[in-house]
GROMACS .gro file of C-alpha atoms in nm:
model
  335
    1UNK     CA    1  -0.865  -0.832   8.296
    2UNK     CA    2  -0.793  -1.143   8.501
    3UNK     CA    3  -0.407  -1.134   8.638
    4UNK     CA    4  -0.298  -1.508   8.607
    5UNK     CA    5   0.010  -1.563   8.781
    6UNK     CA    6   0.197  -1.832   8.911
    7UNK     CA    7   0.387  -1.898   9.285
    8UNK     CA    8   0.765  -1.987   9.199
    9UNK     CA    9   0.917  -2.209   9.423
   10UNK     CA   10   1.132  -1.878   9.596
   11UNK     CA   11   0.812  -1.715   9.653
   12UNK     CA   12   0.817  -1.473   9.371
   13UNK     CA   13   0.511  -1.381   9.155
   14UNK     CA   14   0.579  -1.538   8.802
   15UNK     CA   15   0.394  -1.334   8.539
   16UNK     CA   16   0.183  -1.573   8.276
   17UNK     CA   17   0.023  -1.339   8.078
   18UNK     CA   18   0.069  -0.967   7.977
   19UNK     CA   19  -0.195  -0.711   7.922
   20UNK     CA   20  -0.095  -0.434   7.659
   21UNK     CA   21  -0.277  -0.143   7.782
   22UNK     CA   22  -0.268   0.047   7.446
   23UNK     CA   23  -0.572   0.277   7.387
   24UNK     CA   24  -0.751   0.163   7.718
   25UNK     CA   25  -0.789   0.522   7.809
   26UNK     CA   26  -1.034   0.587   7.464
   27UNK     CA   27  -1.306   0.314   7.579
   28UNK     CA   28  -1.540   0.558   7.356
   29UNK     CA   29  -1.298   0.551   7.048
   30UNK     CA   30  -1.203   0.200   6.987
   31UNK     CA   31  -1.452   0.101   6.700
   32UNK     CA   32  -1.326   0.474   6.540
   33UNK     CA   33  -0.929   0.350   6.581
   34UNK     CA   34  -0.983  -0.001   6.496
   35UNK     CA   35  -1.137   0.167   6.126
   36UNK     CA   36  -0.822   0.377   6.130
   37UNK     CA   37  -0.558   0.114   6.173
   38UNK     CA   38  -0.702  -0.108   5.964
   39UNK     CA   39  -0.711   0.140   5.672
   40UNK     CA   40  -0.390   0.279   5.720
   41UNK     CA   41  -0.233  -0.105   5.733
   42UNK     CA   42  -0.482  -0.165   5.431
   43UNK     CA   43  -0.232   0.123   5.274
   44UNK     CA   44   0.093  -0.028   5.409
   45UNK     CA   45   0.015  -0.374   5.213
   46UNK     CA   46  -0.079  -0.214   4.888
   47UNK     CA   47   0.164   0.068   4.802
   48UNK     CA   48   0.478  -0.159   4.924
   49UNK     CA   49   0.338  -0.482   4.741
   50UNK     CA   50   0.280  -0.247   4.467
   51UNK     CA   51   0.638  -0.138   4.480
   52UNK     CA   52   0.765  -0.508   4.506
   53UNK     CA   53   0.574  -0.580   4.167
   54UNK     CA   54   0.646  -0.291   3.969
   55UNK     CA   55   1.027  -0.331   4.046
   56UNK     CA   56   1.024  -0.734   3.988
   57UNK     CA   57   0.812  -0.748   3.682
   58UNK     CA   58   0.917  -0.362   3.491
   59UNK     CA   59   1.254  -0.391   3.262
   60UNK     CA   60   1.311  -0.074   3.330
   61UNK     CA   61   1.365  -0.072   3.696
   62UNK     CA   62   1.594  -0.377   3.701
   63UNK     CA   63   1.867  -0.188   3.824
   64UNK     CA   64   2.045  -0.272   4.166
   65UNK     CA   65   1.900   0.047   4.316
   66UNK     CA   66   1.534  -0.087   4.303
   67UNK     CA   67   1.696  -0.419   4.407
   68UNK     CA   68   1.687  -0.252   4.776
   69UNK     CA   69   1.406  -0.065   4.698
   70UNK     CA   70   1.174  -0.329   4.669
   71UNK     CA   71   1.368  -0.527   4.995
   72UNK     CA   72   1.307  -0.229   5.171
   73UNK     CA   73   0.947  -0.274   5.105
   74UNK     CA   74   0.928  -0.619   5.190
   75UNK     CA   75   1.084  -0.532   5.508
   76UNK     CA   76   0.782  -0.281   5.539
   77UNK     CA   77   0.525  -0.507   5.469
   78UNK     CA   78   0.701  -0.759   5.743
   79UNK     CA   79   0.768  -0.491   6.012
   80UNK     CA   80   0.451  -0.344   6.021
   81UNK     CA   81   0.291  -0.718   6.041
   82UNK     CA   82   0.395  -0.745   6.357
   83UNK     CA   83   0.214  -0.537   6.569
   84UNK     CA   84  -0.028  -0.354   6.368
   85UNK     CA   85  -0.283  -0.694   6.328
   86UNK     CA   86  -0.249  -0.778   6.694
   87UNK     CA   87  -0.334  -0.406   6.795
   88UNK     CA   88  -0.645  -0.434   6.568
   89UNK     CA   89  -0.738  -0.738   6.704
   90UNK     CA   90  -0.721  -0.570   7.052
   91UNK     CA   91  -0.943  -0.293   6.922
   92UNK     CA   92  -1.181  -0.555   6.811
   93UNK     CA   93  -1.231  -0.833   7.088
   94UNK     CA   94  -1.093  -0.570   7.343
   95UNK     CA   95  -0.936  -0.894   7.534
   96UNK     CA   96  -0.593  -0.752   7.495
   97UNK     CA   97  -0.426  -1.039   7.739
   98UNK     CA   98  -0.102  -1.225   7.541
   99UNK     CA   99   0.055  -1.478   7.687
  100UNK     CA  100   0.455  -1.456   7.728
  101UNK     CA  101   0.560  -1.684   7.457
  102UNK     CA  102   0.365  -1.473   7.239
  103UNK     CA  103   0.506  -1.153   7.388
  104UNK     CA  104   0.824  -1.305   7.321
  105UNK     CA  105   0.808  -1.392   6.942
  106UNK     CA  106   0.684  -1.025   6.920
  107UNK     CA  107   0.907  -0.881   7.094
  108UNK     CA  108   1.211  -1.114   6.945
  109UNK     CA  109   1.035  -1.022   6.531
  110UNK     CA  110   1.027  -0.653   6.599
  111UNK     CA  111   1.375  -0.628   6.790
  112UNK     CA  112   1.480  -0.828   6.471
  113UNK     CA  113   1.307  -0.652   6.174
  114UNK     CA  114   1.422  -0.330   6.349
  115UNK     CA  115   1.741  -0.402   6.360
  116UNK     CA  116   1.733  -0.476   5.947
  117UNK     CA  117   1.576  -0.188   5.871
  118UNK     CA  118   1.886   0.014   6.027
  119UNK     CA  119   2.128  -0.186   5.846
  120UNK     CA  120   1.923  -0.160   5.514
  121UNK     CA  121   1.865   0.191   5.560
  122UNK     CA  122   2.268   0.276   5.569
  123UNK     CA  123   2.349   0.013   5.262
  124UNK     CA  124   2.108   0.198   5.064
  125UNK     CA  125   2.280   0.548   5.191
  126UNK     CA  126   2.627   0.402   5.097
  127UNK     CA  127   2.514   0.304   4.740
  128UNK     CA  128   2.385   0.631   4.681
  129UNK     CA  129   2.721   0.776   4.816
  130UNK     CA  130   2.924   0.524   4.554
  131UNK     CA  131   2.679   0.658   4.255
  132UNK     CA  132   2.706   1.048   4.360
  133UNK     CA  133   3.094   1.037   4.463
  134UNK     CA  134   3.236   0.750   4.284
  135UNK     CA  135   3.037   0.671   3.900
  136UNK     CA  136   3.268   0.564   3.724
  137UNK     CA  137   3.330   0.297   4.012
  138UNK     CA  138   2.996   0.207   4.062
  139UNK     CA  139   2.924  -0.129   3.855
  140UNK     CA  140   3.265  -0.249   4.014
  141UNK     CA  141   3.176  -0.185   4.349
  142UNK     CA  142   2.789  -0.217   4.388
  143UNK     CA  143   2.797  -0.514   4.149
  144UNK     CA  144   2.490  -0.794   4.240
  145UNK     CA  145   2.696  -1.009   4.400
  146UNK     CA  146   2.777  -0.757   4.629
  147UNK     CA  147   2.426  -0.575   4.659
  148UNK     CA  148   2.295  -0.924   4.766
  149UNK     CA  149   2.557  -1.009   5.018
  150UNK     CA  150   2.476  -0.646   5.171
  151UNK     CA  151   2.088  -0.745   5.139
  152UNK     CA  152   2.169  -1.030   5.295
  153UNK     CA  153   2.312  -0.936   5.573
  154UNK     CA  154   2.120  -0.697   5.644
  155UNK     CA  155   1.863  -0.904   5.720
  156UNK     CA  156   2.027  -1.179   5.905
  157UNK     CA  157   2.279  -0.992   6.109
  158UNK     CA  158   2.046  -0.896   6.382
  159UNK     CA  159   1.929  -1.258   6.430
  160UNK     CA  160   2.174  -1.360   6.709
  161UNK     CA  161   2.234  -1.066   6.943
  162UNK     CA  162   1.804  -1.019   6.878
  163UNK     CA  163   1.697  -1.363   6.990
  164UNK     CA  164   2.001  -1.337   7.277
  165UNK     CA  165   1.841  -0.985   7.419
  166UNK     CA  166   1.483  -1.139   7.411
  167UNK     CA  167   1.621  -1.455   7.594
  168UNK     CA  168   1.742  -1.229   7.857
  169UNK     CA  169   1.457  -1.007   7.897
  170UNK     CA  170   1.257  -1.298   7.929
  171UNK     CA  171   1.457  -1.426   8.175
  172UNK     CA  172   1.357  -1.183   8.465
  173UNK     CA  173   1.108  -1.237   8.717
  174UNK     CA  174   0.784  -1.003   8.642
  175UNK     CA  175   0.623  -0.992   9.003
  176UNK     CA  176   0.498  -0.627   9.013
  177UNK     CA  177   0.217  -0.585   8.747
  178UNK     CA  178   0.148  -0.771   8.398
  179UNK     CA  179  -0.032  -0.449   8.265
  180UNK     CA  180   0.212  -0.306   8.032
  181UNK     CA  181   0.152   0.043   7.962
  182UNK     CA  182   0.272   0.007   7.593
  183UNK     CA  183   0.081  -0.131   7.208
  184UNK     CA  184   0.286  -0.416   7.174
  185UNK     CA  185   0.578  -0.595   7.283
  186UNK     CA  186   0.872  -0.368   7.350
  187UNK     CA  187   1.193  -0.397   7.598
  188UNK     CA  188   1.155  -0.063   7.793
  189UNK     CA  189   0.800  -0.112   7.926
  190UNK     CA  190   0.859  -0.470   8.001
  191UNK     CA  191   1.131  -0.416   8.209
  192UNK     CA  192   0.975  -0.162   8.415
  193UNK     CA  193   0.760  -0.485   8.533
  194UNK     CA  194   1.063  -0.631   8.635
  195UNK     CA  195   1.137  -0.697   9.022
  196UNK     CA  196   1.489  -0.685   9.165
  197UNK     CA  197   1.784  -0.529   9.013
  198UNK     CA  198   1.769  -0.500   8.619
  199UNK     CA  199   2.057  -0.231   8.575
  200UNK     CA  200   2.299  -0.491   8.394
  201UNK     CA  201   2.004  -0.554   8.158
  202UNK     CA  202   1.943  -0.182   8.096
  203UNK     CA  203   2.292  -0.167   8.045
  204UNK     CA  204   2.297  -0.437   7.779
  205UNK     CA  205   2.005  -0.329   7.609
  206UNK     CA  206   2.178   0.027   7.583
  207UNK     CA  207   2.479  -0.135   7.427
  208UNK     CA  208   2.293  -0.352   7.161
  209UNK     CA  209   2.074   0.014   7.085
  210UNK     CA  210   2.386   0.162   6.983
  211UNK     CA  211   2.533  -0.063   6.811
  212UNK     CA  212   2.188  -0.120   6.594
  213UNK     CA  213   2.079   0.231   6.607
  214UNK     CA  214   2.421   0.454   6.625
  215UNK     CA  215   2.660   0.274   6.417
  216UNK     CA  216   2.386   0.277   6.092
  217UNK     CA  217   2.290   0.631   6.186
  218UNK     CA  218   2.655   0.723   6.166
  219UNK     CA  219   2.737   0.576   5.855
  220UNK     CA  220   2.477   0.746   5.691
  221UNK     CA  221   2.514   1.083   5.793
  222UNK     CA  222   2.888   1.023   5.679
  223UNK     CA  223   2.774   0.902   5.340
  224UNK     CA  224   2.490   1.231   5.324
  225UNK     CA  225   2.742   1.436   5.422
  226UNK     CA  226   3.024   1.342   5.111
  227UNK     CA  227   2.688   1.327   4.889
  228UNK     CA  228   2.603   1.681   5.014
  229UNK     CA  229   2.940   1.801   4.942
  230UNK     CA  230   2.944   1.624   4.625
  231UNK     CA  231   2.614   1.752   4.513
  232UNK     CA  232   2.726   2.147   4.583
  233UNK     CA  233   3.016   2.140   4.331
  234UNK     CA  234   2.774   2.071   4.088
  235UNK     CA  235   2.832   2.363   3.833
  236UNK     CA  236   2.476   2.431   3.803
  237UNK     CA  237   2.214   2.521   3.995
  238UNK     CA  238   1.920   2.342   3.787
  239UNK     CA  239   2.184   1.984   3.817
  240UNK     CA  240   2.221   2.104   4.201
  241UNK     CA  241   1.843   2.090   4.252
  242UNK     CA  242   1.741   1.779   4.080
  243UNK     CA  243   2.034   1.598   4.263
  244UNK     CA  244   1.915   1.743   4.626
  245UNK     CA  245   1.489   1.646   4.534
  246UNK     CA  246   1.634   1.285   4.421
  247UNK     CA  247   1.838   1.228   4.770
  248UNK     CA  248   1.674   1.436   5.006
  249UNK     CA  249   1.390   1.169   4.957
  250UNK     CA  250   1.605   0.871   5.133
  251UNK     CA  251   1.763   1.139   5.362
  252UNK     CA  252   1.397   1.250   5.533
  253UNK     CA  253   1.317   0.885   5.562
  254UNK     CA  254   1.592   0.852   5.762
  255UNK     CA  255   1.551   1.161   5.943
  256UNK     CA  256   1.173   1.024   6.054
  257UNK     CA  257   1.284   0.682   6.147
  258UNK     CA  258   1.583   0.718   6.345
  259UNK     CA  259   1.519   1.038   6.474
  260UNK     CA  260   1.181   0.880   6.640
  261UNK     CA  261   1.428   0.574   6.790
  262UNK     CA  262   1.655   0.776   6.947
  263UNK     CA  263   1.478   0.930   7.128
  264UNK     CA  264   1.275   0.644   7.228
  265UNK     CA  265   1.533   0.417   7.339
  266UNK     CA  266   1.885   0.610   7.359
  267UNK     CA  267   1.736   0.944   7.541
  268UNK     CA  268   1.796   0.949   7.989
  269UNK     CA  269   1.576   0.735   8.178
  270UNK     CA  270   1.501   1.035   8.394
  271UNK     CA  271   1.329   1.215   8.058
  272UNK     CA  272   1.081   0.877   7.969
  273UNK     CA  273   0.764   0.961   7.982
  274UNK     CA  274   0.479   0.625   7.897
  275UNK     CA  275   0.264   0.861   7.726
  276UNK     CA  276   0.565   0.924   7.490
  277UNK     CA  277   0.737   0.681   7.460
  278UNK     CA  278   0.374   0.551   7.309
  279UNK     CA  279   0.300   0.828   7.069
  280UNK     CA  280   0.692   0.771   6.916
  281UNK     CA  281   0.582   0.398   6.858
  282UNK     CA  282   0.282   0.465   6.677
  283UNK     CA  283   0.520   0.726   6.480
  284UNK     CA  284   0.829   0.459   6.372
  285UNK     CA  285   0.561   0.137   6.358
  286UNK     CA  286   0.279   0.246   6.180
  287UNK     CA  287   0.341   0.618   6.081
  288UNK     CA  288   0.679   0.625   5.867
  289UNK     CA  289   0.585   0.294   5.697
  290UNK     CA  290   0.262   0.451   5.608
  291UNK     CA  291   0.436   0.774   5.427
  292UNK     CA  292   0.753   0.555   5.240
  293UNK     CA  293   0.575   0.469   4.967
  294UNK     CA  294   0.531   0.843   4.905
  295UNK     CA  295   0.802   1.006   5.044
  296UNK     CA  296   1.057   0.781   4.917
  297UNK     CA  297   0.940   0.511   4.570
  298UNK     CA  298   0.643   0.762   4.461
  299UNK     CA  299   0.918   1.082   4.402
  300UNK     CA  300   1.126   0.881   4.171
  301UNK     CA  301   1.012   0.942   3.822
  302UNK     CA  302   1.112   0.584   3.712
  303UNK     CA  303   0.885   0.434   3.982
  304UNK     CA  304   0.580   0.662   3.907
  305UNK     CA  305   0.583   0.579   3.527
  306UNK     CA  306   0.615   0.213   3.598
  307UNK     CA  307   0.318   0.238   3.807
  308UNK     CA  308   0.112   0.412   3.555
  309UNK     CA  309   0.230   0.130   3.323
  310UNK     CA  310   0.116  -0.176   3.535
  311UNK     CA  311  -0.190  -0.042   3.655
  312UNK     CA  312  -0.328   0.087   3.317
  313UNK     CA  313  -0.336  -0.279   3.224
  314UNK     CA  314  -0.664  -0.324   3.453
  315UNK     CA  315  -0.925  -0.084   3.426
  316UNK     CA  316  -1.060  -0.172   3.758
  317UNK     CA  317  -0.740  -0.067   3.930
  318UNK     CA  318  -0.774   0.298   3.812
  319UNK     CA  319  -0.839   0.428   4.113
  320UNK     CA  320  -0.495   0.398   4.213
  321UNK     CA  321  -0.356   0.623   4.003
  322UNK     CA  322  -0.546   0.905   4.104
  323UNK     CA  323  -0.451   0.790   4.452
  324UNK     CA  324  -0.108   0.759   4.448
  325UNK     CA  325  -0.040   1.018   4.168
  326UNK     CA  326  -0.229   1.235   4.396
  327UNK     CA  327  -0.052   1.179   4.697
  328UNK     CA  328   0.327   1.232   4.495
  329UNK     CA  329   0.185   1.555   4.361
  330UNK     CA  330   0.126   1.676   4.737
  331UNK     CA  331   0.471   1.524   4.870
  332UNK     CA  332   0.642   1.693   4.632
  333UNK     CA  333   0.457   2.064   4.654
  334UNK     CA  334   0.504   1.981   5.069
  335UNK     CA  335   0.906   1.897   5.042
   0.00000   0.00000   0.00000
């Protein structure tokens, strides 16, 4: 891959274009991925859009609860879209060069839609905490007027300090190397490219990480913890049960998401590994977006028989149901 660079007027190497280096080392395996990614993003688009219908369109899901369920799978649908196609068009030309504008609108979209799927992730832990601890309270205080203000903002209060951060990454001079050693877009690898000193950067980038990754993470293990303790003074057992297999459903997606982001962008420098650090972006880009549908819509009784409902209507859509019926029966017998 041809390094196109250009001589800045203090004699430092300005990087044009960036080369992505994702599954380089498999030169024998890239028609076998490029099938793989392309199915799995083939099942990303249909059981989220699926969830965004059956919770638009079914009078019995239009409740405020499936009001974030079905923005949490439009966020999916949107998160995903941003690396996943330009990895599979890698796979397939296997000219993997971007230029930095385009780095930067993936970068800026990712840093973004991340950041919204933190804040989503803790308003839908706090309404279950309101339902569980507080039900007589609930249609006061997660009224629709409030659920959308809280949708809302989720998705828009990342905007600023996101397109700020990518500004200022952007900013540095990239004189070493444009190969970055990464699938997409991301702030760690592309700062490692970086020449000169970049330790007020890191430093900002670790402060915006906690407030988008900690402060959500917090909140929700506070509002799991009062629905825990909530859910054990249940008198009995069989009301115990039910209540843990209907929450423990948001709780693992949790788990899987922001347990793979910690440790990708708060862990030491000294413990980064590339080889890592790559395998944990597959996991919270392409992995956990895969399993939602299941783990999460697809154990909610409600959901299921709305499915059933909508797809029975076309006979050539059958197939689904075994599918996704299927895939329920093994989430549940697996958690």
């Amino acid at each position: 891959m041809k390094y196109e660079e250009m001589e800045a007027e203090d004699n430092v190497s300005t990087v044009m274009q960036f080369v992505p280096l994702g599954f380089s080392d498999l030169p024998n395996h890239q028609g076998l991925l490029f099938v793989v990614f392309c199915r799995i993003y083939i099942i990303i688009l249909t059981g989220n859009s699926l969830i965004i219908v059956i919770t638009r369109f079914d009078p019995a899901l239009q409740k405020l609860m499936y009001f974030f369920l079905a923005n949490f799978s439009s966020l999916e649908i949107c998160y995903v879209s941003v690396t996943l196609p330009r990895i599979l068009v890698n796979l397939w030309t296997q000219d993997r060069s971007i230029s930095v504008l385009n780095c930067a609108a993936q970068m800026c979209f990712f840093l973004i839609l991340g950041a919204t799927e933190c804040f989503l992730l803790a308003v839908m832990a706090y309404d279950r905490y309101v339902d569980i601890c507080n039900p007589l309270h609930y249609p006061l205080v997660m009224n629709q007027k409030t659920c959308i203000q809280l949708a809302v903002g989720s998705w828009i209060s990342g905007i600023p300090v996101q397109i700020g951060q990518t500004c200022q990454i952007f900013s540095l001079h990239f004189c070493n190397s444009n190969q970055i050693n990464h699938f997409f877009c991301d702030i760690p690898p592309i700062q490692k490219l970086a020449c000169g000193d970049t330790s007020v950067h890191k430093l900002s980038f670790y402060g915006v990480a906690l407030l988008f990754i900690a402060r959500p993470f917090m909140l929700i293990l506070t509002s799991y913890n009062k629905i825990i303790c909530s859910i054990l003074r249940l008198p009995t057992a069989r009301g115990r049960t039910k209540a843990f297999s209907t929450y423990s459903s948001h709780l693992l997606v949790v788990i899987l998401f922001f347990g793979s982001v910690t440790i990708t962008y708060l862990r030491p420098k000294s413990s980064h590994s590339a080889g890592t650090d790559k395998l944990l972006s597959l996991f919270y880009t392409i992995v956990t977006p895969m399993f939602n549908p299941m783990i999460y819509r697809l154990r909610n009784k409600d959901v299921i028989a709305a499915l059933r409902k909508v797809l029975l209507k076309n006979s050539t859509m059958h197939l689904f149901i075994s599918i996704f019926t299927g895939c329920h029966r093994v989430i549940r017998e697996t958690f």
